Short mmCIF file of C-alpha atoms in Angstrom, two decimals:
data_model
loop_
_atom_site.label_atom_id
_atom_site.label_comp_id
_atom_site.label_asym_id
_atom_site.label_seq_id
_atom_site.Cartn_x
_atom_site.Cartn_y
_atom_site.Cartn_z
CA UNK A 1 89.42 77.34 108.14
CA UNK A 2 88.38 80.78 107.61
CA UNK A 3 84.70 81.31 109.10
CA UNK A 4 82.26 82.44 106.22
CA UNK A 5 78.70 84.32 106.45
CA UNK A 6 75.79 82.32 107.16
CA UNK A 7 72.73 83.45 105.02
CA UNK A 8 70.53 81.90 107.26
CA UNK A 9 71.74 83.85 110.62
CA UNK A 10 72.00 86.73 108.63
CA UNK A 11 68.29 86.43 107.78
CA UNK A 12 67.41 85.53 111.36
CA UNK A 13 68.61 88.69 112.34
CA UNK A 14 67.14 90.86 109.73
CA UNK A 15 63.80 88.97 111.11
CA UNK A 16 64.39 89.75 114.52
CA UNK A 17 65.95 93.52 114.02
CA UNK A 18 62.28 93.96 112.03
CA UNK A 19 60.09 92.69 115.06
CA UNK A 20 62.22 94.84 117.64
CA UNK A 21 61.61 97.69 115.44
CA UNK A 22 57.96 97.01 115.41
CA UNK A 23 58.04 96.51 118.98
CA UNK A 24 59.77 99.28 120.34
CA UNK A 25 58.44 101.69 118.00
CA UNK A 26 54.99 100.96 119.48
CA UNK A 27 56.65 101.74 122.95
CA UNK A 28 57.92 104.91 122.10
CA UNK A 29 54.55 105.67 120.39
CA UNK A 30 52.40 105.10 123.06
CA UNK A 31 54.51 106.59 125.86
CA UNK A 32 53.46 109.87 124.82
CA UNK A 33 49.92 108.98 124.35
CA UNK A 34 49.78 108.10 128.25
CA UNK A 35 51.90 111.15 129.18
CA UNK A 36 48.84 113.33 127.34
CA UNK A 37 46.22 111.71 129.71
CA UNK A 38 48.48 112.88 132.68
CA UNK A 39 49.16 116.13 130.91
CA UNK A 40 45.76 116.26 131.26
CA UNK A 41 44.95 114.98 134.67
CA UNK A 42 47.77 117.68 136.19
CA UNK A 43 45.27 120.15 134.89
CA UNK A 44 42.48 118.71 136.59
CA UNK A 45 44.40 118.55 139.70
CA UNK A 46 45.39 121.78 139.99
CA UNK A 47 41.74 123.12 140.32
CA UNK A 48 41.22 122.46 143.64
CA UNK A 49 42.23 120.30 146.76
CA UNK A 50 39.64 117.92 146.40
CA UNK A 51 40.93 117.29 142.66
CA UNK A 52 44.40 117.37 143.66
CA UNK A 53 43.58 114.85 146.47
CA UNK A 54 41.86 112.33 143.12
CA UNK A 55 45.05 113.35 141.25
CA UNK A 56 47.11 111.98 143.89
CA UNK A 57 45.34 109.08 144.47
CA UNK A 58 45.56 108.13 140.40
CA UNK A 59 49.71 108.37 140.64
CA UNK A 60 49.27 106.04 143.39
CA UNK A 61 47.33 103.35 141.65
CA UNK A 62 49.82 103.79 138.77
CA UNK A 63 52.55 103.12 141.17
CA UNK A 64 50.64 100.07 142.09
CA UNK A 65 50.10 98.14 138.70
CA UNK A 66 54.33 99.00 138.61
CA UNK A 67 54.96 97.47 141.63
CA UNK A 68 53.22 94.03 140.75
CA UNK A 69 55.61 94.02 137.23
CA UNK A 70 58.50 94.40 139.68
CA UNK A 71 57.35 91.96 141.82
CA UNK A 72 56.51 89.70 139.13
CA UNK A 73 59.71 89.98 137.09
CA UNK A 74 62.46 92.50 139.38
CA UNK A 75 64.86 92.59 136.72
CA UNK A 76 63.10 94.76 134.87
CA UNK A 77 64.13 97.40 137.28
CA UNK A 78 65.94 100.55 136.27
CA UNK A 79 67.23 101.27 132.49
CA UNK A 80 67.70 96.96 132.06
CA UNK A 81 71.46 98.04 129.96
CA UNK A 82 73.21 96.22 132.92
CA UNK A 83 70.70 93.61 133.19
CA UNK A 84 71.32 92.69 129.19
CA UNK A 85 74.96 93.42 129.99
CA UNK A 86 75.33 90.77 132.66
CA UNK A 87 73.30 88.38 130.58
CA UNK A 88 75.90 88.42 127.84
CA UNK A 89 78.85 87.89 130.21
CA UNK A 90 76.92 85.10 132.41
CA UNK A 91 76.70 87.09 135.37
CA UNK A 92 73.01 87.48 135.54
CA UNK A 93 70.27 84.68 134.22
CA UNK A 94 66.54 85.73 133.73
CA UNK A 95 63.46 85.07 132.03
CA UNK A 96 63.86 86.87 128.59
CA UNK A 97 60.15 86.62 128.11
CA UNK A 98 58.72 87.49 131.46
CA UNK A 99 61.26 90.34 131.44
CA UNK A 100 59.28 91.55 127.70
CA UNK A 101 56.20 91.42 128.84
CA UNK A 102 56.55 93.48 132.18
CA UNK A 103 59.30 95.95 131.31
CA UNK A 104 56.75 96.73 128.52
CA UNK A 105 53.82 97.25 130.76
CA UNK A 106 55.66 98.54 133.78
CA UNK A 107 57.77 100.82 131.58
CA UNK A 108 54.82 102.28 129.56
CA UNK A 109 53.53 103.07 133.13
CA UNK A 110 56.18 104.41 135.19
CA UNK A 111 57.73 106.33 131.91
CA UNK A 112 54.23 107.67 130.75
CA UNK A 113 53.40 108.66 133.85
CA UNK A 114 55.46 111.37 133.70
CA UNK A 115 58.13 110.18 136.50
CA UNK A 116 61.79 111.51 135.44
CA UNK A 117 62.95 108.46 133.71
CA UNK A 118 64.03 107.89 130.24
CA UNK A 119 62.44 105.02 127.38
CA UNK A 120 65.56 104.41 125.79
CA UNK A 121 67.26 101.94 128.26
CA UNK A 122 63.88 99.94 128.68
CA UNK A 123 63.49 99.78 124.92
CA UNK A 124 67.12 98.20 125.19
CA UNK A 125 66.32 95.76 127.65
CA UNK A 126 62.89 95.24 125.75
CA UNK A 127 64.76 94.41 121.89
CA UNK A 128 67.35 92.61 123.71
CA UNK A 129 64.86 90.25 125.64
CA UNK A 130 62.71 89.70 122.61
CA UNK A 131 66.16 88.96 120.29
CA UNK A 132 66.40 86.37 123.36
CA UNK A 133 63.11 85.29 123.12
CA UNK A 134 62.97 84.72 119.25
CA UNK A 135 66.82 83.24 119.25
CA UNK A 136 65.32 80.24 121.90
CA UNK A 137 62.51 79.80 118.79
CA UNK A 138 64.86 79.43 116.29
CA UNK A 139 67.51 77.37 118.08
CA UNK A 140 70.24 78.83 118.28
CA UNK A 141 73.08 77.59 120.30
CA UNK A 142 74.36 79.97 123.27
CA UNK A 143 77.26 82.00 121.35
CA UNK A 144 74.60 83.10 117.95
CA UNK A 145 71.90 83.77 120.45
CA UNK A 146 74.33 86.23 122.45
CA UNK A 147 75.11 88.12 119.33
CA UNK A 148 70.85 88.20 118.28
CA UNK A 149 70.89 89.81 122.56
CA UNK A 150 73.58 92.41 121.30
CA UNK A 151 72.07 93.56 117.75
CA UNK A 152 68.69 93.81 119.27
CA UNK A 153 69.32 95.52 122.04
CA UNK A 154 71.00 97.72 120.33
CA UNK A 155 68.21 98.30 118.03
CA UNK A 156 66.40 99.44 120.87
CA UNK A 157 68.89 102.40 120.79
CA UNK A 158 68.10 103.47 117.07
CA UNK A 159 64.31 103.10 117.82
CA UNK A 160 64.05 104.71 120.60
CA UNK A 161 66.27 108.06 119.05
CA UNK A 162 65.93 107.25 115.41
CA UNK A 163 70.01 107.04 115.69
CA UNK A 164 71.35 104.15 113.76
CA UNK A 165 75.18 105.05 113.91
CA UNK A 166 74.63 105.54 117.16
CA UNK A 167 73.11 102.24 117.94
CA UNK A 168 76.33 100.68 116.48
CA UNK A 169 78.43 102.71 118.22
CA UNK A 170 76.71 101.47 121.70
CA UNK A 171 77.05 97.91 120.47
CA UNK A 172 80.39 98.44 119.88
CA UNK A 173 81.32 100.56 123.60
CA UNK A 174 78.78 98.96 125.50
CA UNK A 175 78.04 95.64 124.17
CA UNK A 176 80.36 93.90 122.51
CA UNK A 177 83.58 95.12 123.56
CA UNK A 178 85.26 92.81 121.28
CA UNK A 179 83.77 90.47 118.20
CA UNK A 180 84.14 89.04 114.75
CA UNK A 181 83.83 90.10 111.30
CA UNK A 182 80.94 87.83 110.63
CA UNK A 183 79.21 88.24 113.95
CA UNK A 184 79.29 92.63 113.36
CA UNK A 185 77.99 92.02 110.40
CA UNK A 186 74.68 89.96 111.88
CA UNK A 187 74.40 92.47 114.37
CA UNK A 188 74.74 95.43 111.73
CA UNK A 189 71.91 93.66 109.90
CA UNK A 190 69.59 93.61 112.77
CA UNK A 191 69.98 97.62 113.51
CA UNK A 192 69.68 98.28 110.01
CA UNK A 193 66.59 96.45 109.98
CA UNK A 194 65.12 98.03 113.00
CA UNK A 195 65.99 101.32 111.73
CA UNK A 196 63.79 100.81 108.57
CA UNK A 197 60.72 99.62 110.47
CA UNK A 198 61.26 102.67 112.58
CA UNK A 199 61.36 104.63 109.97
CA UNK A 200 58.21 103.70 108.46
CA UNK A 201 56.02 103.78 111.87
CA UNK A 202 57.67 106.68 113.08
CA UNK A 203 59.52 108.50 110.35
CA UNK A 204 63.04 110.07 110.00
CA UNK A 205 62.34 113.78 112.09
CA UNK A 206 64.63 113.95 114.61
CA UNK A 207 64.34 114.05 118.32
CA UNK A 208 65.58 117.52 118.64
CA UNK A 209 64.14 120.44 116.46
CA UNK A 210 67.78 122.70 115.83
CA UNK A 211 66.23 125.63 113.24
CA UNK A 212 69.49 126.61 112.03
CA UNK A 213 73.05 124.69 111.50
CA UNK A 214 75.35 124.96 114.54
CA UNK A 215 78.92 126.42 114.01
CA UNK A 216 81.10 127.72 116.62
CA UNK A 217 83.40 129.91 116.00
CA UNK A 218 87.34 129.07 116.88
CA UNK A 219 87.53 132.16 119.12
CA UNK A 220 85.05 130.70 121.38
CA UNK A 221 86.77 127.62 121.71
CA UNK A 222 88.77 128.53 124.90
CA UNK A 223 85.71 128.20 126.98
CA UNK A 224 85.19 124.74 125.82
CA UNK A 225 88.04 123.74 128.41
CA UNK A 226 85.74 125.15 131.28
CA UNK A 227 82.77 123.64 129.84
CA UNK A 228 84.48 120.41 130.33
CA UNK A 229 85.79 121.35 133.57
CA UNK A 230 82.08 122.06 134.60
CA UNK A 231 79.84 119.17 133.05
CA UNK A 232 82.52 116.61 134.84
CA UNK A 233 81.80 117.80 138.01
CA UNK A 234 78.22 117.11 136.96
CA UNK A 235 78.84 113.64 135.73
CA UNK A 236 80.46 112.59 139.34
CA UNK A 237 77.73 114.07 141.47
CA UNK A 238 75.13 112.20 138.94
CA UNK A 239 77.29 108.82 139.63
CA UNK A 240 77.84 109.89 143.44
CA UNK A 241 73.78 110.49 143.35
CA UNK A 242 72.69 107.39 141.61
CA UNK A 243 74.98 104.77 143.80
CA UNK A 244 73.87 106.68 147.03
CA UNK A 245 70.15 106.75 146.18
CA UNK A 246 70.30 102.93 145.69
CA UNK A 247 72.12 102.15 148.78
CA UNK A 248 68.88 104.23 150.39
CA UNK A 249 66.30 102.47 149.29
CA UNK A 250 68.10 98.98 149.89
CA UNK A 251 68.14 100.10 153.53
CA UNK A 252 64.68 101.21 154.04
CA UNK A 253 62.75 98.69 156.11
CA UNK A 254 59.59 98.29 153.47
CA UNK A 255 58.80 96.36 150.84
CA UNK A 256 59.64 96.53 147.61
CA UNK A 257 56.66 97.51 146.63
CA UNK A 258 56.24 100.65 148.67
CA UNK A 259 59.22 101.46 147.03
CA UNK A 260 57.93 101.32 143.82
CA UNK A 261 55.60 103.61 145.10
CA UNK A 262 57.09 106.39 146.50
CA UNK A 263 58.52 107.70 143.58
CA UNK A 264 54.82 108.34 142.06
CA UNK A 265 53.84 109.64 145.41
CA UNK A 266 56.55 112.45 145.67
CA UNK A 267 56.64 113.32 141.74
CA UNK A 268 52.64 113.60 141.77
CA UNK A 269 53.30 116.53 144.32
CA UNK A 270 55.70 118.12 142.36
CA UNK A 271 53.81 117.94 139.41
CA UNK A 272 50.74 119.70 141.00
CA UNK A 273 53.30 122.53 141.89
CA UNK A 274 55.06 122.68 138.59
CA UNK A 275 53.87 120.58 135.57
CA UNK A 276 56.81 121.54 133.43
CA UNK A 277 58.93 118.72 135.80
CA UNK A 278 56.69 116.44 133.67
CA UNK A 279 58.91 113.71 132.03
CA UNK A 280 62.34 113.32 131.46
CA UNK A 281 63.49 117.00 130.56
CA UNK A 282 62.92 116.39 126.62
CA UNK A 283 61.30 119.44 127.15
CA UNK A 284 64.57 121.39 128.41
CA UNK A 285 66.92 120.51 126.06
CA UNK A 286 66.57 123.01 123.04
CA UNK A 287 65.48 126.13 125.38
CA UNK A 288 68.19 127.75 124.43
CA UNK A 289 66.66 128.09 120.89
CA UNK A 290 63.72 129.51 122.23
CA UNK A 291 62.05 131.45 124.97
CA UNK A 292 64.82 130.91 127.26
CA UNK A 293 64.42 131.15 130.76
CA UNK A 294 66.39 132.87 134.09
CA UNK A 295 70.07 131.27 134.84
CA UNK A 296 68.26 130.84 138.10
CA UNK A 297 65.48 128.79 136.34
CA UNK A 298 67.63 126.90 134.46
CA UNK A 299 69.52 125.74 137.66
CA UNK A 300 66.11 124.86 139.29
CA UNK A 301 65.46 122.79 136.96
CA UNK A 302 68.78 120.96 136.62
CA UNK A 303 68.60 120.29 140.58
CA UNK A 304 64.66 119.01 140.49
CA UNK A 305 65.74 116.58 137.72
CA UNK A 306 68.60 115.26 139.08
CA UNK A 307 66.04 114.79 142.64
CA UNK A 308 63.26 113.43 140.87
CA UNK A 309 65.41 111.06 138.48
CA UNK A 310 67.37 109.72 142.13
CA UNK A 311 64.03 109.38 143.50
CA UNK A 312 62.32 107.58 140.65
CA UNK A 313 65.03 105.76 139.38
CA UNK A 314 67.04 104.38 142.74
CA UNK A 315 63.84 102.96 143.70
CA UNK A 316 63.94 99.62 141.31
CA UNK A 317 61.31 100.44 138.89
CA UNK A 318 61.50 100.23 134.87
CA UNK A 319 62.75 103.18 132.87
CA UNK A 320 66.13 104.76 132.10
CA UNK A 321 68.50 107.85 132.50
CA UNK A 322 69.59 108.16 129.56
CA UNK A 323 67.14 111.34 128.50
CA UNK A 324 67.41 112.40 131.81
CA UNK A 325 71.26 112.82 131.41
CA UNK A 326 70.99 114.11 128.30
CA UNK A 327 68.54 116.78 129.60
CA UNK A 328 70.78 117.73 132.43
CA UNK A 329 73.80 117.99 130.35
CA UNK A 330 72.03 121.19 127.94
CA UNK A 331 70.78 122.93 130.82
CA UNK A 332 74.43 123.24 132.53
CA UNK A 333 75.31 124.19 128.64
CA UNK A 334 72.46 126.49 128.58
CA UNK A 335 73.38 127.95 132.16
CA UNK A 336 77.22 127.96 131.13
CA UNK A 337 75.97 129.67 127.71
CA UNK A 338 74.08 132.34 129.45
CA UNK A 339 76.39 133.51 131.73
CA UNK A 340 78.95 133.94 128.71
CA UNK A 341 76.69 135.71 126.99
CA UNK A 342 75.65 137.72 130.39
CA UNK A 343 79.21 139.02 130.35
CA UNK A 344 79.05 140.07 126.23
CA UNK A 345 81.52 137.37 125.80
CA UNK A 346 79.53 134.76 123.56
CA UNK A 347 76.57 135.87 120.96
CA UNK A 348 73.29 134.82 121.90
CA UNK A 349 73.03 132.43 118.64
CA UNK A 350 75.84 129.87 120.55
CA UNK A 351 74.04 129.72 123.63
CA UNK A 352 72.14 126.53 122.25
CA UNK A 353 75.71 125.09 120.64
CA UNK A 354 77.00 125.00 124.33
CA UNK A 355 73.81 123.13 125.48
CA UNK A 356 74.58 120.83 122.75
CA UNK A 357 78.31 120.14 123.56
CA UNK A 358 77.17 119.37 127.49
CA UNK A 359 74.66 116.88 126.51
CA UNK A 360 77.07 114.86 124.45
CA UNK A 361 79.94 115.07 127.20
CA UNK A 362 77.28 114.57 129.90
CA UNK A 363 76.71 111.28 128.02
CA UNK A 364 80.13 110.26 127.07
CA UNK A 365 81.95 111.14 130.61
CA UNK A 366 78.76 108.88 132.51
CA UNK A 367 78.39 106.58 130.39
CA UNK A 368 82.26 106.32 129.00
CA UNK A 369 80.89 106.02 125.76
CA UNK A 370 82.37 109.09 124.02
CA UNK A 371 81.81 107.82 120.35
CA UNK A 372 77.53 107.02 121.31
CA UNK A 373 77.68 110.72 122.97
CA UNK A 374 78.90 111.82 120.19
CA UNK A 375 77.56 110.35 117.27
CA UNK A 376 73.77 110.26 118.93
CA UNK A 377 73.44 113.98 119.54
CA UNK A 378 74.66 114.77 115.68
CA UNK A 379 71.71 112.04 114.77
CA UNK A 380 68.97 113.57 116.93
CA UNK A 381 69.61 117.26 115.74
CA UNK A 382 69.29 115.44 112.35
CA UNK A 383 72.93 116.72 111.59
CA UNK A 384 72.46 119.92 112.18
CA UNK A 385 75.86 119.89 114.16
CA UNK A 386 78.57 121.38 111.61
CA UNK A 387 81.45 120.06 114.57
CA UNK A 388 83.21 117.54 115.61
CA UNK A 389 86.56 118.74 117.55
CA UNK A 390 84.16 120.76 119.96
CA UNK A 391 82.80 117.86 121.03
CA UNK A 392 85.75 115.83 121.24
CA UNK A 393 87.31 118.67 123.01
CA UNK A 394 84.28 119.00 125.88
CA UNK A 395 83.98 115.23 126.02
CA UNK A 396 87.74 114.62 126.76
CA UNK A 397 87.98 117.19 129.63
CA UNK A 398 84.74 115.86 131.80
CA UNK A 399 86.00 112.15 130.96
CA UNK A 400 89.38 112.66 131.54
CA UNK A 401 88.52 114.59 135.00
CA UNK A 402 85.70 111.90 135.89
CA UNK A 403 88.42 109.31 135.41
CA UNK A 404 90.49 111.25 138.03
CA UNK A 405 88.24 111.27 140.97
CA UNK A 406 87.69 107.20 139.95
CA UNK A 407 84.11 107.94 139.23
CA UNK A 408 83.34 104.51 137.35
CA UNK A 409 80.92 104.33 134.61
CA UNK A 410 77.39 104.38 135.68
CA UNK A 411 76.40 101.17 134.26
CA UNK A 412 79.12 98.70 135.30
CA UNK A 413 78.10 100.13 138.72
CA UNK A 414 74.61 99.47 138.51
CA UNK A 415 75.66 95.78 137.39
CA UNK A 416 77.97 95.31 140.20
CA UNK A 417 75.37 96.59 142.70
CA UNK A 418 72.46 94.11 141.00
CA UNK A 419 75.32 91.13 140.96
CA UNK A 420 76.06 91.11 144.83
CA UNK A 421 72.34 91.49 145.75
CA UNK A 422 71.51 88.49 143.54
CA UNK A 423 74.45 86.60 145.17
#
């Protein structure tokens, strides 16, 4: 008998798309509104020792309230994608409610605090635990309540970037991996929904500011090949950096909650030295726009990311890498970009169009989710990107040379690593 729509799931998860969107629309909201008090704070620190000394001291009592959410509720640790991941294939059981309540606090902490970590896998982790949490409160039996999991969390994706193709497209890669007519449909309902509360609280500007539409030229399109070549190599130290910094902290003889420390300890040194490390390189990624810096400048900053993400991140607190990533990606398209132009071989004006290409095969080759990559960088420039073969092009190298050297996508890594510590 053929399997027909269901008005009432399909209002259940139009309900539960529209409290996810509330939910982690506040998130995003409010991250920034801590990050200004430590904007602020950085400034007072850098007056003098004595004030750097307070300043210091603050990051540390900041790492402390994170450490008691870990403690309380450790699987809120990291972005929470393979946590919600391993929940839908039985492979990992937790609290869906304790998990809301202390990624939200511990990831509005470690995330506003300026550490190098990214909101957008938290506010995954946080839609997918409350479509968990309201699923239980309508009764749902185990297979409906696994497809609420999937269109929530991935309403966490088009909340946290205002990016609802996108947020299909990740339940689709990441998520799903295979469903039904009927259930994609529940599950499109639930993003949509998100997407209009998000919408309302936040609005429809996108994440990235492009001033003018982005065309490159087919002349330039032999050093796409390179490009490629160069943000894969990137992709498989990122993966090589992430799995090694976790092994690290799993061997260090301290508690978990030093650990959750550290990472506010180290960055709150940095910061004092150079505030523009604040955050997760949102800053970085349309430099190439604007008042762009040195290519040696630009490769500082790719390296003190990719440090301060390993060190924040690897430790087992709440937040993400997606932004991070992201970040990473247009400053080797920036660097990549200036050096072209350096040698009069690219105009100035498609310096910023290789920044863009790198983010979106940064994504797609560490992620192995070339269609999100894609789709979510066209829906944060607000479609500013006149291109699609480009990025196909730059995506397909770096995942075709990451699949080479075995590099396996971050995420099923992560979930393998948090499956044999739980056994």
């Amino acid at each position: 008998m053929k399997k027909r729509i269901s008005y009432k799931l399909l209002l259940i998860s139009i309900i539960i798309g529209l409290c996810a969107g509330l939910i982690v629309s506040l998130f995003r909201l409010l991250i920034p509104k801590v990050m200004f008090v430590i904007s602020n704070l950085i400034i007072f620190g850098q007056k003098n020792l004595l004030n750097a000394i307070i300043f210091v001291f603050a990051f540390l009592f900041i790492g402390f309230l994170v450490s008691i959410c870990v403690n309380k509720e450790p699987m809120i640790g990291g972005s929470g994608i393979p946590q919600i991941s391993g929940k839908l294939n039985d492979k990992l059981d937790y609290s869906a409610l304790s998990c809301l309540i202390n990624k939200i606090i511990g990831g509005l902490l470690a995330i506003g605090s300026g550490l190098t970590l990214g909101r957008e896998g938290p506010s995954v982790q946080i839609g997918g635990s409350l479509g968990e949490v309201m699923a239980n409160i309508f009764k749902l039996d185990e297979d409906y309540k696994k497809i609420m999991i999937i269109g929530s969390s991935a309403s966490g994706i088009t909340s946290a970037f205002t990016a609802p193709i996108s947020a299909i497209a990740f339940a689709l890669e990441e998520l799903m991996k295979k469903t039904s007519r009927i259930n994609f449909i529940y599950i499109t309902s639930t993003i949509i929904s998100s997407s209009v509360v998000t919408s309302l609280i936040i609005g429809n500007d996108p994440v990235i500011k492009i001033k003018n539409h982005l065309n490159l030229s087919m002349r330039f399109w032999i050093y796409l090949i390179f490009l490629g070549i160069l943000v894969g190599f990137s992709s498989i130290l990122f993966n090589k950096g992430i799995l090694f910094g976790k092994k690290l902290y799993k061997n260090l003889p301290i508690s978990q909650s030093i650990k959750s420390i550290i990472p506010f300890f180290i960055t709150s040194i940095f910061l004092l030295f150079d505030s523009r490390l604040l955050g997760s390189g949102e800053n970085f990624i349309s430099l190439a726009q604007g008042d762009n810096y040195e290519i040696s400048t630009l490769i500082y900053f790719y390296f003190m990311k990719l440090l301060l993400l390993l060190i924040a991140f690897c430790s087992g607190i709440p937040g993400g890498i997606f932004f991070p990533l992201l970040a990473m990606g247009s400053l080797i398209g920036n660097f990549y970009g200036c050096i072209l132009f350096e040698f009069n071989l690219v105009g100035e004006n498609e310096i910023i169009i290789f920044s863009m290409l790198a983010m979106a095969a940064h994504f797609a080759s560490i992620v192995r989710a070339p269609l999100t990559g894609m789709f979510l960088i066209i829906e944060m420039t607000g479609g500013r990107i006149d291109f699609f073969l480009p990025i196909i092009i730059v995506s397909l190298v770096a995942y075709l040379l990451t699949e080479n050297f075995k590099n396996e996508p971050i995420y099923e890594s992560l979930l393998e690593i948090m499956i044999k510590n739980k056994s």
